[in-house]
mmCIF file of C-alpha atoms and ligand atoms in Angstrom:
data_model
loop_
_atom_site.group_PDB
_atom_site.id
_atom_site.type_symbol
_atom_site.label_atom_id
_atom_site.label_comp_id
_atom_site.label_asym_id
_atom_site.label_seq_id
_atom_site.Cartn_x
_atom_site.Cartn_y
_atom_site.Cartn_z
ATOM 1 C CA MET A 1 31.665 103.382 99.705
ATOM 2 C CA MET A 2 32.968 105.774 102.320
ATOM 3 C CA LYS A 3 35.031 102.936 103.789
ATOM 4 C CA CYS A 4 36.343 102.191 100.349
ATOM 5 C CA ILE A 5 37.398 105.838 99.775
ATOM 6 C CA TYR A 6 39.149 105.817 103.144
ATOM 7 C CA ARG A 7 40.950 102.664 102.194
ATOM 8 C CA ILE A 8 42.021 104.027 98.837
ATOM 9 C CA SER A 9 43.214 107.321 100.291
ATOM 10 C CA TYR A 10 45.012 105.482 103.098
ATOM 11 C CA ALA A 11 46.716 103.318 100.492
ATOM 12 C CA LEU A 12 47.662 106.434 98.501
ATOM 13 C CA ILE A 13 49.119 108.088 101.581
ATOM 14 C CA ILE A 14 51.199 105.005 102.313
ATOM 15 C CA VAL A 15 52.412 104.803 98.702
ATOM 16 C CA GLY A 16 53.021 108.575 98.759
ATOM 17 C CA LEU A 17 55.017 108.365 101.954
ATOM 18 C CA PHE A 18 56.958 105.421 100.673
ATOM 19 C CA SER A 19 57.958 107.104 97.447
ATOM 20 C CA ALA A 20 58.661 110.346 99.289
ATOM 21 C CA CYS A 21 61.043 108.417 101.553
ATOM 22 C CA ASN A 22 62.635 106.720 98.571
ATOM 23 C CA ASN A 23 62.958 109.977 96.718
ATOM 24 C CA GLN A 24 64.418 111.582 99.743
ATOM 25 C CA LYS A 25 66.870 108.759 100.137
ATOM 26 C CA SER A 26 67.955 108.983 96.511
ATOM 27 C CA LYS A 27 68.042 112.764 96.776
ATOM 28 C CA GLU A 28 70.223 112.444 99.829
ATOM 29 C CA LEU A 29 72.754 110.024 98.377
ATOM 30 C CA SER A 30 73.335 109.107 94.732
ATOM 31 C CA GLY A 31 75.177 105.858 93.889
ATOM 32 C CA LYS A 32 78.363 107.830 93.580
ATOM 33 C CA GLU A 33 77.870 109.504 96.917
ATOM 34 C CA GLN A 34 77.048 106.189 98.530
ATOM 35 C CA LEU A 35 80.319 104.757 97.241
ATOM 36 C CA ILE A 36 82.232 107.767 98.525
ATOM 37 C CA ASP A 37 80.455 107.332 101.826
ATOM 38 C CA VAL A 38 81.530 103.678 102.075
ATOM 39 C CA LEU A 39 85.126 104.519 101.159
ATOM 40 C CA ARG A 40 85.125 107.196 103.857
ATOM 41 C CA SER A 41 83.507 105.061 106.504
ATOM 42 C CA VAL A 42 86.027 102.219 106.250
ATOM 43 C CA LYS A 43 88.801 104.661 107.139
ATOM 44 C CA GLY A 44 90.420 103.706 110.443
ATOM 45 C CA LYS A 45 88.389 100.493 110.627
ATOM 46 C CA GLY A 46 89.791 98.452 107.798
ATOM 47 C CA ILE A 47 91.810 98.678 104.595
ATOM 48 C CA LEU A 48 89.867 97.139 101.711
ATOM 49 C CA PHE A 49 92.006 94.625 99.866
ATOM 50 C CA GLY A 50 91.704 94.755 96.087
ATOM 51 C CA HIS A 51 92.865 92.558 93.216
ATOM 52 C CA GLN A 52 92.838 93.310 89.501
ATOM 53 C CA ASP A 53 90.821 90.911 87.294
ATOM 54 C CA ASP A 54 90.177 88.761 90.338
ATOM 55 C CA LEU A 55 86.927 87.143 89.113
ATOM 56 C CA ALA A 56 88.050 86.759 85.490
ATOM 57 C CA TYR A 57 91.058 84.443 85.632
ATOM 58 C CA GLY A 58 93.875 83.177 87.810
ATOM 59 C CA ILE A 59 96.488 80.494 88.013
ATOM 60 C CA ASN A 60 95.158 77.360 86.250
ATOM 61 C CA TRP A 61 91.658 78.733 85.650
ATOM 62 C CA LYS A 62 89.835 81.166 83.383
ATOM 63 C CA TYR A 63 86.253 82.398 83.519
ATOM 64 C CA VAL A 64 85.021 79.938 86.111
ATOM 65 C CA ASP A 65 82.072 81.576 87.875
ATOM 66 C CA GLY A 66 82.749 82.051 91.571
ATOM 67 C CA GLN A 67 86.500 81.397 91.265
ATOM 68 C CA SER A 68 89.072 83.794 92.680
ATOM 69 C CA ASP A 69 92.722 83.341 93.591
ATOM 70 C CA VAL A 70 92.274 85.566 96.625
ATOM 71 C CA LYS A 71 89.408 83.377 97.792
ATOM 72 C CA ARG A 72 91.387 80.199 97.107
ATOM 73 C CA VAL A 73 94.203 81.429 99.326
ATOM 74 C CA ALA A 74 92.516 83.579 101.969
ATOM 75 C CA GLY A 75 88.981 82.155 102.136
ATOM 76 C CA ASP A 76 87.089 85.180 100.856
ATOM 77 C CA TYR A 77 86.851 87.444 97.832
ATOM 78 C CA PRO A 78 88.624 90.784 97.775
ATOM 79 C CA ALA A 79 86.522 93.760 98.761
ATOM 80 C CA LEU A 80 87.626 95.735 95.721
ATOM 81 C CA PHE A 81 87.743 94.443 92.146
ATOM 82 C CA GLY A 82 89.979 96.059 89.564
ATOM 83 C CA TRP A 83 89.151 95.934 85.831
ATOM 84 C CA GLU A 84 90.903 97.212 82.732
ATOM 85 C CA LEU A 85 89.269 99.045 79.838
ATOM 86 C CA GLY A 86 92.156 99.169 77.310
ATOM 87 C CA GLY A 87 90.939 98.271 73.810
ATOM 88 C CA LEU A 88 87.327 99.355 74.472
ATOM 89 C CA GLU A 89 88.071 102.795 73.019
ATOM 90 C CA ARG A 90 88.803 101.284 69.590
ATOM 91 C CA GLY A 91 85.709 99.093 69.616
ATOM 92 C CA ASP A 92 87.408 95.802 70.547
ATOM 93 C CA ALA A 93 85.211 93.088 72.050
ATOM 94 C CA VAL A 94 88.012 91.965 74.385
ATOM 95 C CA ASN A 95 90.424 94.134 76.344
ATOM 96 C CA LEU A 96 94.161 94.203 75.788
ATOM 97 C CA ASP A 97 94.511 91.278 78.187
ATOM 98 C CA SER A 98 91.826 89.255 76.325
ATOM 99 C CA VAL A 99 89.026 89.797 78.848
ATOM 100 C CA PRO A 100 85.741 90.035 76.907
ATOM 101 C CA PHE A 101 83.904 93.253 77.804
ATOM 102 C CA ASP A 102 80.619 91.358 78.018
ATOM 103 C CA THR A 103 82.159 89.142 80.673
ATOM 104 C CA MET A 104 83.637 92.120 82.459
ATOM 105 C CA ARG A 105 80.251 93.811 82.563
ATOM 106 C CA ARG A 106 78.660 90.693 84.027
ATOM 107 C CA LEU A 107 81.437 90.141 86.589
ATOM 108 C CA ALA A 108 81.546 93.767 87.684
ATOM 109 C CA LEU A 109 77.801 93.614 88.262
ATOM 110 C CA THR A 110 78.263 90.374 90.221
ATOM 111 C CA ALA A 111 80.942 92.030 92.338
ATOM 112 C CA TYR A 112 78.616 94.999 93.016
ATOM 113 C CA GLN A 113 75.706 92.738 93.876
ATOM 114 C CA LYS A 114 77.895 90.803 96.320
ATOM 115 C CA GLY A 115 78.614 94.141 98.053
ATOM 116 C CA GLY A 116 82.053 94.752 96.530
ATOM 117 C CA ILE A 117 83.549 97.850 94.898
ATOM 118 C CA ASN A 118 84.712 98.049 91.269
ATOM 119 C CA SER A 119 87.579 100.151 89.988
ATOM 120 C CA PHE A 120 88.448 100.655 86.315
ATOM 121 C CA SER A 121 91.896 101.417 84.947
ATOM 122 C CA TRP A 122 92.498 102.290 81.330
ATOM 123 C CA HIS A 123 95.486 101.623 79.094
ATOM 124 C CA PRO A 124 94.138 103.056 75.827
ATOM 125 C CA TYR A 125 95.525 102.807 72.313
ATOM 126 C CA SER A 126 96.303 106.240 70.975
ATOM 127 C CA VAL A 127 94.264 107.781 68.166
ATOM 128 C CA VAL A 128 97.394 109.438 66.797
ATOM 129 C CA ASN A 129 99.337 106.363 65.713
ATOM 130 C CA GLY A 130 97.110 103.469 66.823
ATOM 131 C CA GLU A 131 99.848 102.180 69.105
ATOM 132 C CA ASN A 132 99.381 100.910 72.627
ATOM 133 C CA SER A 133 99.841 102.898 75.833
ATOM 134 C CA TRP A 134 103.543 102.080 76.163
ATOM 135 C CA ASN A 135 104.424 103.537 72.757
ATOM 136 C CA THR A 136 106.002 106.941 73.334
ATOM 137 C CA ASP A 137 107.376 107.421 69.809
ATOM 138 C CA THR A 138 104.748 110.015 68.899
ATOM 139 C CA THR A 139 103.359 113.008 70.741
ATOM 140 C CA VAL A 140 99.735 112.251 71.566
ATOM 141 C CA VAL A 141 98.305 114.339 74.404
ATOM 142 C CA LYS A 142 98.837 117.692 72.721
ATOM 143 C CA TYR A 143 96.751 116.510 69.742
ATOM 144 C CA ILE A 144 93.848 114.957 71.588
ATOM 145 C CA ILE A 145 93.042 117.723 74.079
ATOM 146 C CA PRO A 146 90.500 120.420 73.067
ATOM 147 C CA GLY A 147 91.835 122.349 70.073
ATOM 148 C CA GLY A 148 94.081 119.467 68.951
ATOM 149 C CA ASP A 149 93.839 117.876 65.462
ATOM 150 C CA LYS A 150 92.837 114.512 66.888
ATOM 151 C CA HIS A 151 90.443 115.773 69.502
ATOM 152 C CA GLU A 152 87.301 114.627 67.675
ATOM 153 C CA ALA A 153 88.742 111.114 67.284
ATOM 154 C CA PHE A 154 89.547 111.062 70.982
ATOM 155 C CA VAL A 155 85.984 112.132 71.834
ATOM 156 C CA HIS A 156 84.783 109.077 69.868
ATOM 157 C CA GLN A 157 86.998 106.934 72.046
ATOM 158 C CA LEU A 158 85.425 108.439 75.133
ATOM 159 C CA ASP A 159 81.952 107.755 73.738
ATOM 160 C CA LYS A 160 82.768 104.045 73.706
ATOM 161 C CA ILE A 161 84.095 104.169 77.265
ATOM 162 C CA ALA A 162 80.955 105.995 78.429
ATOM 163 C CA ASP A 163 78.578 103.614 76.673
ATOM 164 C CA PHE A 164 80.225 100.619 78.318
ATOM 165 C CA LEU A 165 80.367 102.124 81.810
ATOM 166 C CA ASN A 166 76.737 103.265 81.536
ATOM 167 C CA SER A 167 75.738 99.784 80.433
ATOM 168 C CA ILE A 168 76.779 98.178 83.739
ATOM 169 C CA LYS A 169 73.359 98.231 85.353
ATOM 170 C CA THR A 170 71.212 96.217 87.682
ATOM 171 C CA GLU A 171 67.917 94.689 86.477
ATOM 172 C CA ASN A 172 66.189 97.837 87.744
ATOM 173 C CA GLY A 173 68.265 99.921 85.397
ATOM 174 C CA GLU A 174 70.405 101.349 88.202
ATOM 175 C CA LYS A 175 73.882 102.222 86.915
ATOM 176 C CA ILE A 176 76.408 100.796 89.297
ATOM 177 C CA PRO A 177 78.846 103.233 90.966
ATOM 178 C CA PHE A 178 82.554 102.595 90.489
ATOM 179 C CA ILE A 179 86.008 104.130 90.783
ATOM 180 C CA PHE A 180 87.583 105.369 87.524
ATOM 181 C CA ARG A 181 91.365 105.714 87.551
ATOM 182 C CA PRO A 182 92.407 107.085 84.184
ATOM 183 C CA TRP A 183 95.802 108.439 83.075
ATOM 184 C CA HIS A 184 97.609 106.713 85.919
ATOM 185 C CA GLU A 185 101.387 106.681 86.581
ATOM 186 C CA MET A 186 101.740 109.903 84.593
ATOM 187 C CA ASP A 187 104.865 110.854 86.568
ATOM 188 C CA GLY A 188 106.651 107.936 84.943
ATOM 189 C CA GLY A 189 107.895 108.126 81.372
ATOM 190 C CA TRP A 190 106.481 104.836 80.062
ATOM 191 C CA PHE A 191 103.018 105.830 78.844
ATOM 192 C CA TRP A 192 102.187 108.267 76.030
ATOM 193 C CA TRP A 193 100.444 110.470 78.640
ATOM 194 C CA GLY A 194 103.496 110.286 80.887
ATOM 195 C CA SER A 195 106.036 112.843 82.031
ATOM 196 C CA LYS A 196 108.280 112.434 78.948
ATOM 197 C CA SER A 197 105.456 112.930 76.488
ATOM 198 C CA CYS A 198 103.381 115.893 77.675
ATOM 199 C CA THR A 199 103.538 118.922 79.956
ATOM 200 C CA PRO A 200 101.666 119.051 83.291
ATOM 201 C CA ASP A 201 99.359 121.622 81.775
ATOM 202 C CA GLU A 202 98.505 119.398 78.789
ATOM 203 C CA PHE A 203 98.029 116.481 81.135
ATOM 204 C CA LYS A 204 95.642 118.387 83.352
ATOM 205 C CA GLN A 205 93.616 119.435 80.305
ATOM 206 C CA LEU A 206 93.452 115.798 79.233
ATOM 207 C CA PHE A 207 92.299 114.631 82.633
ATOM 208 C CA GLN A 208 89.783 117.442 83.083
ATOM 209 C CA PHE A 209 88.314 117.032 79.636
ATOM 210 C CA THR A 210 87.990 113.265 80.131
ATOM 211 C CA ILE A 211 86.007 113.665 83.337
ATOM 212 C CA ASP A 212 83.956 116.662 82.200
ATOM 213 C CA TYR A 213 82.981 114.932 78.962
ATOM 214 C CA LEU A 214 82.085 111.601 80.566
ATOM 215 C CA ARG A 215 80.148 113.257 83.353
ATOM 216 C CA ASN A 216 78.470 116.188 81.686
ATOM 217 C CA GLU A 217 78.010 115.050 78.096
ATOM 218 C CA LYS A 218 77.632 111.314 78.551
ATOM 219 C CA GLY A 219 75.882 111.174 81.911
ATOM 220 C CA VAL A 220 78.501 109.047 83.660
ATOM 221 C CA ASP A 221 77.492 110.437 87.011
ATOM 222 C CA GLN A 222 78.063 107.213 88.923
ATOM 223 C CA MET A 223 81.839 107.642 88.771
ATOM 224 C CA VAL A 224 84.237 108.291 91.641
ATOM 225 C CA VAL A 225 87.577 109.526 90.249
ATOM 226 C CA ALA A 226 91.040 108.525 91.394
ATOM 227 C CA TYR A 227 94.377 110.272 90.854
ATOM 228 C CA SER A 228 97.201 107.773 90.932
ATOM 229 C CA PRO A 229 100.682 108.783 89.995
ATOM 230 C CA ASP A 230 103.529 106.345 90.312
ATOM 231 C CA CYS A 231 105.962 106.844 93.173
ATOM 232 C CA SER A 232 108.575 109.242 91.835
ATOM 233 C CA PHE A 233 107.650 112.030 94.298
ATOM 234 C CA THR A 234 109.123 112.834 97.685
ATOM 235 C CA SER A 235 107.175 116.048 98.404
ATOM 236 C CA LEU A 236 103.598 117.222 98.192
ATOM 237 C CA ASN A 237 104.526 119.694 95.498
ATOM 238 C CA GLN A 238 105.914 116.930 93.350
ATOM 239 C CA TYR A 239 102.906 114.731 94.080
ATOM 240 C CA LEU A 240 100.564 117.466 92.880
ATOM 241 C CA THR A 241 102.510 118.269 89.676
ATOM 242 C CA TRP A 242 99.905 116.523 87.535
ATOM 243 C CA TYR A 243 96.891 116.987 89.815
ATOM 244 C CA PRO A 244 93.839 118.086 87.812
ATOM 245 C CA GLY A 245 92.178 119.806 90.765
ATOM 246 C CA ASP A 246 90.038 118.995 93.791
ATOM 247 C CA GLU A 247 86.823 119.411 91.811
ATOM 248 C CA TYR A 248 87.858 116.411 89.646
ATOM 249 C CA ILE A 249 89.299 114.045 92.238
ATOM 250 C CA ASP A 250 87.715 111.956 94.977
ATOM 251 C CA VAL A 251 90.495 109.466 95.696
ATOM 252 C CA VAL A 252 94.171 110.394 95.947
ATOM 253 C CA GLY A 253 96.458 107.418 95.575
ATOM 254 C CA VAL A 254 99.843 106.145 94.589
ATOM 255 C CA ASP A 255 100.964 103.190 92.508
ATOM 256 C CA ASN A 256 104.028 101.751 94.134
ATOM 257 C CA TYR A 257 105.851 98.625 93.041
ATOM 258 C CA TYR A 258 109.261 100.229 93.028
ATOM 259 C CA ASP A 259 109.801 100.828 96.712
ATOM 260 C CA LEU A 260 108.456 97.370 97.554
ATOM 261 C CA ARG A 261 110.695 95.506 95.120
ATOM 262 C CA VAL A 262 113.384 93.107 96.343
ATOM 263 C CA GLY A 263 115.981 95.410 97.863
ATOM 264 C CA GLY A 264 113.506 98.318 97.878
ATOM 265 C CA ASP A 265 112.958 100.813 100.642
ATOM 266 C CA VAL A 266 109.696 100.077 102.467
ATOM 267 C CA GLN A 267 110.003 103.221 104.562
ATOM 268 C CA ALA A 268 110.063 105.273 101.339
ATOM 269 C CA ALA A 269 106.705 103.706 100.370
ATOM 270 C CA ILE A 270 105.311 104.598 103.783
ATOM 271 C CA ASN A 271 106.601 108.171 103.566
ATOM 272 C CA LYS A 272 104.930 108.628 100.180
ATOM 273 C CA LEU A 273 101.654 107.304 101.510
ATOM 274 C CA HIS A 274 101.955 109.785 104.383
ATOM 275 C CA ILE A 275 102.150 112.631 101.855
ATOM 276 C CA VAL A 276 99.044 111.287 100.120
ATOM 277 C CA ILE A 277 97.220 110.782 103.436
ATOM 278 C CA ASP A 278 98.018 114.317 104.685
ATOM 279 C CA TYR A 279 96.711 115.779 101.450
ATOM 280 C CA ALA A 280 93.578 113.624 101.616
ATOM 281 C CA ASN A 281 92.860 114.574 105.205
ATOM 282 C CA GLN A 282 93.394 118.266 104.658
ATOM 283 C CA ASN A 283 91.210 118.363 101.577
ATOM 284 C CA GLY A 284 88.426 115.936 102.292
ATOM 285 C CA LYS A 285 89.696 113.212 99.945
ATOM 286 C CA ILE A 286 89.954 109.447 100.274
ATOM 287 C CA SER A 287 93.480 107.933 100.238
ATOM 288 C CA ALA A 288 94.585 104.623 98.792
ATOM 289 C CA LEU A 289 97.484 102.462 97.625
ATOM 290 C CA THR A 290 95.980 102.217 94.164
ATOM 291 C CA GLU A 291 98.401 99.583 92.790
ATOM 292 C CA SER A 292 101.183 97.447 94.131
ATOM 293 C CA GLY A 293 102.660 93.968 93.942
ATOM 294 C CA ILE A 294 105.767 91.998 93.187
ATOM 295 C CA GLU A 295 105.897 90.247 89.838
ATOM 296 C CA ASN A 296 105.290 86.502 90.154
ATOM 297 C CA VAL A 297 105.439 86.917 93.936
ATOM 298 C CA ALA A 298 109.187 86.456 93.493
ATOM 299 C CA ASP A 299 109.716 87.247 97.172
ATOM 300 C CA SER A 300 107.436 84.770 98.900
ATOM 301 C CA THR A 301 107.392 86.776 102.136
ATOM 302 C CA TRP A 302 106.335 89.942 100.325
ATOM 303 C CA TYR A 303 102.772 90.106 101.690
ATOM 304 C CA VAL A 304 104.062 90.157 105.279
ATOM 305 C CA GLN A 305 107.469 91.755 105.029
ATOM 306 C CA LYS A 306 106.731 94.395 102.407
ATOM 307 C CA LEU A 307 103.028 95.105 101.886
ATOM 308 C CA GLY A 308 102.298 94.039 105.469
ATOM 309 C CA VAL A 309 104.823 96.476 106.903
ATOM 310 C CA VAL A 310 103.269 99.308 104.899
ATOM 311 C CA LEU A 311 99.672 98.448 105.827
ATOM 312 C CA ASN A 312 100.613 98.008 109.490
ATOM 313 C CA ASP A 313 102.210 101.418 109.731
ATOM 314 C CA ASP A 314 100.002 103.253 112.250
ATOM 315 C CA LYS A 315 99.230 106.227 110.079
ATOM 316 C CA VAL A 316 98.626 104.129 106.990
ATOM 317 C CA ALA A 317 96.365 101.713 108.878
ATOM 318 C CA ALA A 318 94.394 104.616 110.338
ATOM 319 C CA ASN A 319 93.823 106.379 107.045
ATOM 320 C CA ILE A 320 93.916 104.630 103.697
ATOM 321 C CA SER A 321 90.703 103.112 102.424
ATOM 322 C CA TYR A 322 92.110 100.456 100.091
ATOM 323 C CA ALA A 323 95.173 98.744 98.707
ATOM 324 C CA MET A 324 95.053 96.866 95.415
ATOM 325 C CA VAL A 325 97.462 94.342 93.892
ATOM 326 C CA TRP A 326 97.765 93.644 90.205
ATOM 327 C CA ARG A 327 96.473 90.763 88.135
ATOM 328 C CA ASN A 328 97.120 87.010 88.031
ATOM 329 C CA ASP A 329 97.730 86.172 84.399
ATOM 330 C CA PRO A 330 99.436 82.777 84.190
ATOM 331 C CA ASP A 331 100.746 83.608 80.707
ATOM 332 C CA VAL A 332 102.243 87.008 81.515
ATOM 333 C CA HIS A 333 102.731 87.586 85.252
ATOM 334 C CA PHE A 334 100.942 87.208 88.556
ATOM 335 C CA PHE A 335 100.953 89.286 91.731
ATOM 336 C CA PHE A 336 98.910 87.205 94.145
ATOM 337 C CA PRO A 337 100.016 83.669 95.140
ATOM 338 C CA TYR A 338 97.939 80.598 94.444
ATOM 339 C CA PRO A 339 97.439 77.540 96.691
ATOM 340 C CA GLY A 340 100.740 75.700 96.924
ATOM 341 C CA HIS A 341 102.832 78.746 96.081
ATOM 342 C CA PRO A 342 105.365 79.455 98.861
ATOM 343 C CA GLY A 343 103.936 82.978 99.178
ATOM 344 C CA ALA A 344 100.376 81.757 99.888
ATOM 345 C CA LYS A 345 100.816 81.430 103.636
ATOM 346 C CA TYR A 346 102.199 84.962 103.916
ATOM 347 C CA ALA A 347 99.386 86.424 101.826
ATOM 348 C CA LYS A 348 96.863 84.581 103.973
ATOM 349 C CA GLU A 349 98.542 85.842 107.125
ATOM 350 C CA LEU A 350 98.230 89.441 106.007
ATOM 351 C CA LEU A 351 94.697 89.084 104.670
ATOM 352 C CA ASN A 352 93.567 87.416 107.890
ATOM 353 C CA GLN A 353 94.641 90.432 109.959
ATOM 354 C CA ASP A 354 91.626 92.190 111.485
ATOM 355 C CA HIS A 355 92.185 95.501 109.740
ATOM 356 C CA ILE A 356 92.732 94.044 106.299
ATOM 357 C CA TRP A 357 89.251 93.693 104.871
ATOM 358 C CA LEU A 358 87.951 91.221 102.364
ATOM 359 C CA LEU A 359 84.443 91.177 100.924
ATOM 360 C CA ASN A 360 82.630 89.820 103.989
ATOM 361 C CA ASP A 361 84.150 92.487 106.201
ATOM 362 C CA LEU A 362 82.940 95.196 103.846
ATOM 363 C CA VAL A 363 79.484 93.645 103.577
ATOM 364 C CA ALA A 364 79.242 93.520 107.381
ATOM 365 C CA LEU A 365 80.001 97.251 107.523
ATOM 366 C CA GLU A 366 77.462 98.054 104.804
ATOM 367 C CA LYS A 367 74.768 96.176 106.735
ATOM 368 C CA LYS A 368 75.330 98.233 109.876
HETATM 369 C C1 BMA B 401 100.286 95.863 82.853
HETATM 370 C C2 BMA B 401 100.609 94.428 82.512
HETATM 371 C C3 BMA B 401 100.178 94.205 81.098
HETATM 372 C C4 BMA B 401 98.698 94.548 80.920
HETATM 373 C C5 BMA B 401 98.399 95.955 81.443
HETATM 374 C C6 BMA B 401 96.916 96.305 81.425
HETATM 375 O O1 BMA B 401 100.737 96.212 84.103
HETATM 376 O O2 BMA B 401 99.896 93.562 83.382
HETATM 377 O O3 BMA B 401 100.372 92.847 80.767
HETATM 378 O O4 BMA B 401 98.339 94.489 79.571
HETATM 379 O O5 BMA B 401 98.882 96.077 82.751
HETATM 380 O O6 BMA B 401 96.165 95.425 82.221
#
């Protein structure tokens, strides 16, 4: 009997210790904090390479499990997987690029379970006129921020976004951490939340409300938030024109296609990243090239002579955590070459460089 009591109490102590350790671990680092930690720890070691919609479709294939144009060309999956939420806010089952949200949920979970990082962009339809993100005919932002006539309708849109993001869970019910990159390229005039359609103050209210609501009212606490203007700035002041505040932002980035276009100024792209990097380093943020590419890889040497030059700049290489290129939609446009495309060997050359990290490189770091 005594022996038995000893055994039971010993077992309880072990279980107790175990759960104390686990609790302590989860108290120490939440999923969000772990993701921030990973993004910080790659800095100076490798730049994570990302690709939008990588696991969903590519050139000559759609929804083939395990397929990836990056893998076909460079031998491994990207380390970062971009996804797009546009359409979710109005209850659509597929996004504006026809990707079913059920499939996206499954593939984002797959990416996470393989050790990759997911990032979500959002090109929403407006609740003011029902038009897509590129329609700037009507003022929207002013009406959807707190106090605006359409604010309630906008909150319903956010509810749908939250429900989906919170539904991406492991079998244990763990919500997977991700990067959320809303209201991007606001310094351009092409979106209804852009510089021609709202004031910086309205924009900041929109951004702040979006994050506060998702996080505090809807429990989206697994979210790392990215600020990613386009590349119209040449000074820190300009870069920060639309910045919602350090308490809202984890990743400071830039979307830059323009400076890396044919005939573009690569040094200008580097200079802008330096501004972003300096801000990140002085304020404890992560820096990234949040979007880039050349449509249809029209310059086959682009991955070496444009993106490669940027990512091999000493300061860029030593600081940014990731660089992501846009999607490969055979019907619209593609930004990563496919086997047989003249750009494939250049993309492979860049992605095979030691400091450009694909999924296996990231997994190796996470195991350390
Ligand atoms: C744009 C284009 C569009 C697409 C949108 C959202 O840059 O690729 O075709 O609908 O992104 O993914």
